[in-house]
Amino acid sequence: IAGITQAPTSQILAAGRRMTLRCTQDMRHNAMYWYRQDLGLGLRLIHYSNTAGTTGKGEVPDGYSVSRANTDDFPLTLASAVPSQTSVYFCASSDPTSGDGSEQFFGPGTRLTVL
Amino acid sequence: GQNIDQPTEMTATEGAIVQINCTYQTSGFNGLFWYQQHAGEAPTFLSYNVLDGLEEKGRFSSFLSRSKGYSYLLLKELQMKDSASYLCAVVDSNYQLIWGAGTKLIIKP
């Protein structure tokens, strides 16, 4: 693989169910991010990780959790999904040591619908 | 609070020039990105400005004025494939990206 992959591509989920969105990158980037994108709103940061073993809360962390056991993987878990979590979720990564302002590279996204 | 403003939608004609503006108010400034996002796809990097002035990359140019909290993306010789949303994002004092809602650009023949 090259770049960032996300799974699943799309999912319909019943409210109250637990769901994990997967994200894997092969660029050896230290920093990874989870965003949600809703119509009429900008990308909003849910959680981030500056390096393996560390995570931080973004703008909209409630209802979501993440882990960063290694450099490549950064799963996002919805412990008990609610309809307001219906959104398109993007995973991204960056190399903070690069000289281009730490451009973020995005995965293809997961379209999640919570009913 | 932090705020990024962009027009919601713009329309332009194939072959013409269009300028998409972005104004920002953020806690600190460590650079500004422009990304392109086609419908149903992921955002892709277009440009990065950290110093005042114009950066040119082929048909696309990006301008920054830090004193005015202002940037624009200039697209020349518009092609139908340029129909997309253009996202402005500012790197704040915590080195997090603050994103605008994006400008949907519609290109007409």
CSV table of C-alpha atoms in Angstrom, one decimal:
chain,number,residue,atom,x,y,z
A,1,ILE,CA,0.0,0.0,0.0
A,2,ALA,CA,1.1,3.6,-0.5
A,3,GLY,CA,-0.3,6.4,1.6
A,4,ILE,CA,-3.2,6.1,4.0
A,5,THR,CA,-6.0,3.6,3.9
A,6,GLN,CA,-9.2,3.7,5.9
A,7,ALA,CA,-11.8,1.0,6.5
A,8,PRO,CA,-14.6,0.6,6.1
A,9,THR,CA,-15.5,2.8,3.1
A,10,SER,CA,-19.0,3.2,4.4
A,11,GLN,CA,-21.1,1.9,7.2
A,12,ILE,CA,-24.7,2.1,8.5
A,13,LEU,CA,-24.8,1.6,12.2
A,14,ALA,CA,-27.6,1.3,14.7
A,15,ALA,CA,-27.6,3.8,17.6
A,16,GLY,CA,-25.9,2.4,20.7
A,17,ARG,CA,-23.6,0.1,18.8
A,18,ARG,CA,-19.8,0.2,19.2
A,19,MET,CA,-17.8,0.9,16.0
A,20,THR,CA,-14.1,1.2,15.2
A,21,LEU,CA,-12.9,3.0,12.2
A,22,ARG,CA,-9.5,1.8,11.0
A,23,CYS,CA,-6.7,3.9,9.6
A,24,THR,CA,-3.2,2.7,8.5
A,25,GLN,CA,-0.4,4.7,6.9
A,26,ASP,CA,2.9,3.4,5.4
A,27,MET,CA,4.7,6.8,5.2
A,28,ARG,CA,6.3,6.5,8.7
A,29,HIS,CA,4.7,9.8,9.7
A,30,ASN,CA,4.8,10.5,13.3
A,31,ALA,CA,1.7,12.6,13.5
A,32,MET,CA,-1.8,11.3,12.8
A,33,TYR,CA,-5.3,12.9,13.0
A,34,TRP,CA,-9.0,12.1,12.9
A,35,TYR,CA,-11.4,14.6,11.4
A,36,ARG,CA,-15.1,14.7,10.8
A,37,GLN,CA,-16.6,16.6,7.9
A,38,ASP,CA,-20.2,17.8,7.9
A,39,LEU,CA,-22.0,19.7,5.3
A,40,GLY,CA,-21.5,23.5,5.7
A,41,LEU,CA,-18.8,23.0,8.3
A,42,GLY,CA,-15.1,22.8,8.0
A,43,LEU,CA,-13.1,19.8,8.9
A,44,ARG,CA,-13.2,19.4,12.7
A,45,LEU,CA,-10.4,17.7,14.6
A,46,ILE,CA,-11.6,14.8,16.9
A,47,HIS,CA,-8.3,13.4,18.2
A,48,TYR,CA,-4.7,13.5,17.2
A,49,SER,CA,-1.4,11.8,18.0
A,50,ASN,CA,2.0,13.4,17.7
A,51,THR,CA,3.8,10.2,18.0
A,52,ALA,CA,3.2,6.5,18.8
A,53,GLY,CA,2.1,6.1,22.4
A,54,THR,CA,0.6,9.6,22.7
A,55,THR,CA,-2.8,11.0,21.9
A,56,GLY,CA,-4.6,14.3,22.4
A,57,LYS,CA,-8.1,15.7,22.2
A,58,GLY,CA,-9.1,17.9,19.4
A,59,GLU,CA,-12.1,20.3,19.0
A,60,VAL,CA,-14.8,17.6,19.1
A,61,PRO,CA,-13.6,14.6,21.1
A,62,ASP,CA,-16.7,13.7,23.1
A,63,GLY,CA,-18.0,10.2,22.2
A,64,TYR,CA,-14.8,9.1,20.5
A,65,SER,CA,-11.6,7.5,21.7
A,66,VAL,CA,-8.3,6.6,19.9
A,67,SER,CA,-5.2,4.6,20.5
A,68,ARG,CA,-1.7,4.7,18.9
A,69,ALA,CA,0.1,1.5,19.7
A,70,ASN,CA,2.5,1.9,16.8
A,71,THR,CA,3.5,4.4,14.1
A,72,ASP,CA,1.3,3.0,11.3
A,73,ASP,CA,-2.2,2.5,12.9
A,74,PHE,CA,-4.6,5.0,14.5
A,75,PRO,CA,-8.0,3.5,15.1
A,76,LEU,CA,-11.0,5.6,16.1
A,77,THR,CA,-13.7,4.1,18.3
A,78,LEU,CA,-17.3,5.2,18.9
A,79,ALA,CA,-18.2,3.5,22.2
A,80,SER,CA,-22.0,4.0,21.8
A,81,ALA,CA,-22.9,5.6,18.5
A,82,VAL,CA,-25.5,8.4,18.3
A,83,PRO,CA,-27.2,9.9,15.2
A,84,SER,CA,-25.2,13.1,15.6
A,85,GLN,CA,-22.1,11.1,14.8
A,86,THR,CA,-23.4,10.6,11.3
A,87,SER,CA,-20.6,12.2,9.2
A,88,VAL,CA,-17.7,11.6,6.9
A,89,TYR,CA,-14.6,10.7,8.8
A,90,PHE,CA,-11.1,11.4,7.5
A,91,CYS,CA,-7.8,10.1,8.9
A,92,ALA,CA,-4.7,12.1,8.0
A,93,SER,CA,-1.0,12.0,8.8
A,94,SER,CA,1.9,14.4,8.6
A,95,ASP,CA,5.7,14.5,9.1
A,96,PRO,CA,6.3,17.4,11.5
A,97,THR,CA,10.0,17.4,10.6
A,98,SER,CA,9.4,18.2,6.9
A,99,GLY,CA,10.0,21.7,5.6
A,100,ASP,CA,6.7,22.2,4.0
A,101,GLY,CA,4.6,23.2,7.0
A,102,SER,CA,3.7,19.7,7.9
A,103,GLU,CA,1.4,19.1,5.0
A,104,GLN,CA,-1.3,16.6,6.0
A,105,PHE,CA,-2.0,13.6,3.8
A,106,PHE,CA,-5.6,12.3,3.9
A,107,GLY,CA,-7.1,8.9,3.6
A,108,PRO,CA,-10.1,8.3,1.4
A,109,GLY,CA,-12.6,8.7,4.2
A,110,THR,CA,-15.3,6.6,5.9
A,111,ARG,CA,-19.0,7.6,5.4
A,112,LEU,CA,-20.8,6.7,8.6
A,113,THR,CA,-24.5,6.8,9.1
A,114,VAL,CA,-26.0,6.2,12.6
A,115,LEU,CA,-29.7,5.4,12.7
B,1,GLY,CA,-12.5,32.3,19.3
B,2,GLN,CA,-10.9,31.1,16.1
B,3,ASN,CA,-12.5,31.8,12.8
B,4,ILE,CA,-11.8,31.2,9.1
B,5,ASP,CA,-14.1,32.8,6.6
B,6,GLN,CA,-14.4,31.8,2.9
B,7,PRO,CA,-17.3,32.4,0.4
B,8,THR,CA,-19.6,29.4,0.4
B,9,GLU,CA,-19.8,29.1,-3.4
B,10,MET,CA,-18.4,30.7,-6.5
B,11,THR,CA,-19.1,30.3,-10.2
B,12,ALA,CA,-16.6,30.9,-13.0
B,13,THR,CA,-16.3,30.2,-16.7
B,14,GLU,CA,-13.9,27.7,-18.3
B,15,GLY,CA,-10.7,29.5,-19.4
B,16,ALA,CA,-11.2,32.4,-17.0
B,17,ILE,CA,-9.5,33.4,-13.8
B,18,VAL,CA,-11.0,33.2,-10.3
B,19,GLN,CA,-9.8,34.4,-6.9
B,20,ILE,CA,-11.0,32.7,-3.7
B,21,ASN,CA,-10.5,34.7,-0.6
B,22,CYS,CA,-9.9,33.6,2.9
B,23,THR,CA,-9.8,35.7,6.0
B,24,TYR,CA,-8.8,34.4,9.4
B,25,GLN,CA,-8.7,35.2,13.1
B,26,THR,CA,-6.7,32.6,15.0
B,27,SER,CA,-4.8,32.3,18.2
B,28,GLY,CA,-1.3,32.6,16.7
B,29,PHE,CA,-0.3,31.9,13.1
B,30,ASN,CA,2.2,29.4,11.9
B,31,GLY,CA,1.2,29.1,8.2
B,32,LEU,CA,-1.7,28.8,5.9
B,33,PHE,CA,-2.7,25.9,3.7
B,34,TRP,CA,-5.0,25.6,0.7
B,35,TYR,CA,-6.4,22.2,-0.2
B,36,GLN,CA,-8.6,21.0,-3.0
B,37,GLN,CA,-11.4,18.6,-2.4
B,38,HIS,CA,-13.4,17.0,-5.2
B,39,ALA,CA,-16.9,15.8,-4.3
B,40,GLY,CA,-16.7,12.5,-2.5
B,41,GLU,CA,-13.0,12.5,-2.2
B,42,ALA,CA,-10.3,13.4,0.3
B,43,PRO,CA,-8.7,16.8,0.5
B,44,THR,CA,-5.4,17.1,-1.4
B,45,PHE,CA,-2.6,19.7,-0.8
B,46,LEU,CA,-2.3,22.7,-3.1
B,47,SER,CA,-0.2,25.3,-1.4
B,48,TYR,CA,1.4,26.5,1.9
B,49,ASN,CA,2.3,30.1,2.8
B,50,VAL,CA,4.1,31.2,5.9
B,51,LEU,CA,5.6,34.5,4.7
B,52,ASP,CA,3.8,37.4,3.1
B,53,GLY,CA,3.6,37.4,-0.6
B,54,LEU,CA,2.7,35.3,-3.6
B,55,GLU,CA,3.6,31.7,-4.2
B,56,GLU,CA,3.1,30.5,-7.8
B,57,LYS,CA,2.6,26.9,-8.8
B,58,GLY,CA,1.6,26.5,-12.4
B,59,ARG,CA,-2.0,27.6,-12.9
B,60,PHE,CA,-2.5,28.1,-9.2
B,61,SER,CA,-1.1,30.9,-7.0
B,62,SER,CA,-1.6,31.6,-3.3
B,63,PHE,CA,-1.1,35.0,-1.6
B,64,LEU,CA,-0.7,35.8,2.1
B,65,SER,CA,-0.9,39.0,4.1
B,66,ARG,CA,-0.3,38.2,7.8
B,67,SER,CA,-1.0,41.8,8.9
B,68,LYS,CA,-4.4,41.7,7.3
B,69,GLY,CA,-5.2,38.1,8.2
B,70,TYR,CA,-5.9,37.4,4.6
B,71,SER,CA,-5.1,35.0,1.9
B,72,TYR,CA,-6.3,34.2,-1.6
B,73,LEU,CA,-6.0,31.4,-4.0
B,74,LEU,CA,-5.9,32.4,-7.7
B,75,LEU,CA,-6.7,29.9,-10.3
B,76,LYS,CA,-5.9,30.7,-13.9
B,77,GLU,CA,-7.0,29.2,-17.2
B,78,LEU,CA,-9.8,27.4,-15.5
B,79,GLN,CA,-10.6,23.8,-16.6
B,80,MET,CA,-13.7,21.8,-15.9
B,81,LYS,CA,-11.7,19.5,-13.7
B,82,ASP,CA,-11.1,22.5,-11.3
B,83,SER,CA,-14.7,22.2,-10.2
B,84,ALA,CA,-14.2,21.3,-6.5
B,85,SER,CA,-14.2,22.7,-3.0
B,86,TYR,CA,-11.2,24.7,-1.9
B,87,LEU,CA,-10.4,24.6,1.7
B,88,CYS,CA,-8.4,27.2,3.6
B,89,ALA,CA,-6.7,26.1,6.8
B,90,VAL,CA,-4.5,28.0,9.3
B,91,VAL,CA,-1.9,26.5,11.6
B,92,ASP,CA,-2.5,28.0,15.0
B,93,SER,CA,-0.2,28.6,18.0
B,94,ASN,CA,-0.6,24.9,19.0
B,95,TYR,CA,0.4,23.8,15.5
B,96,GLN,CA,-3.1,22.5,14.9
B,97,LEU,CA,-4.9,23.1,11.7
B,98,ILE,CA,-8.1,25.3,11.9
B,99,TRP,CA,-10.2,24.7,8.8
B,100,GLY,CA,-12.6,27.0,6.9
B,101,ALA,CA,-15.8,25.5,5.7
B,102,GLY,CA,-14.6,25.6,2.1
B,103,THR,CA,-15.6,27.3,-1.1
B,104,LYS,CA,-17.4,25.3,-3.7
B,105,LEU,CA,-16.2,26.4,-7.1
B,106,ILE,CA,-18.5,25.7,-10.1
B,107,ILE,CA,-17.0,25.9,-13.6
B,108,LYS,CA,-19.3,26.5,-16.5
B,109,PRO,CA,-18.4,25.9,-20.1
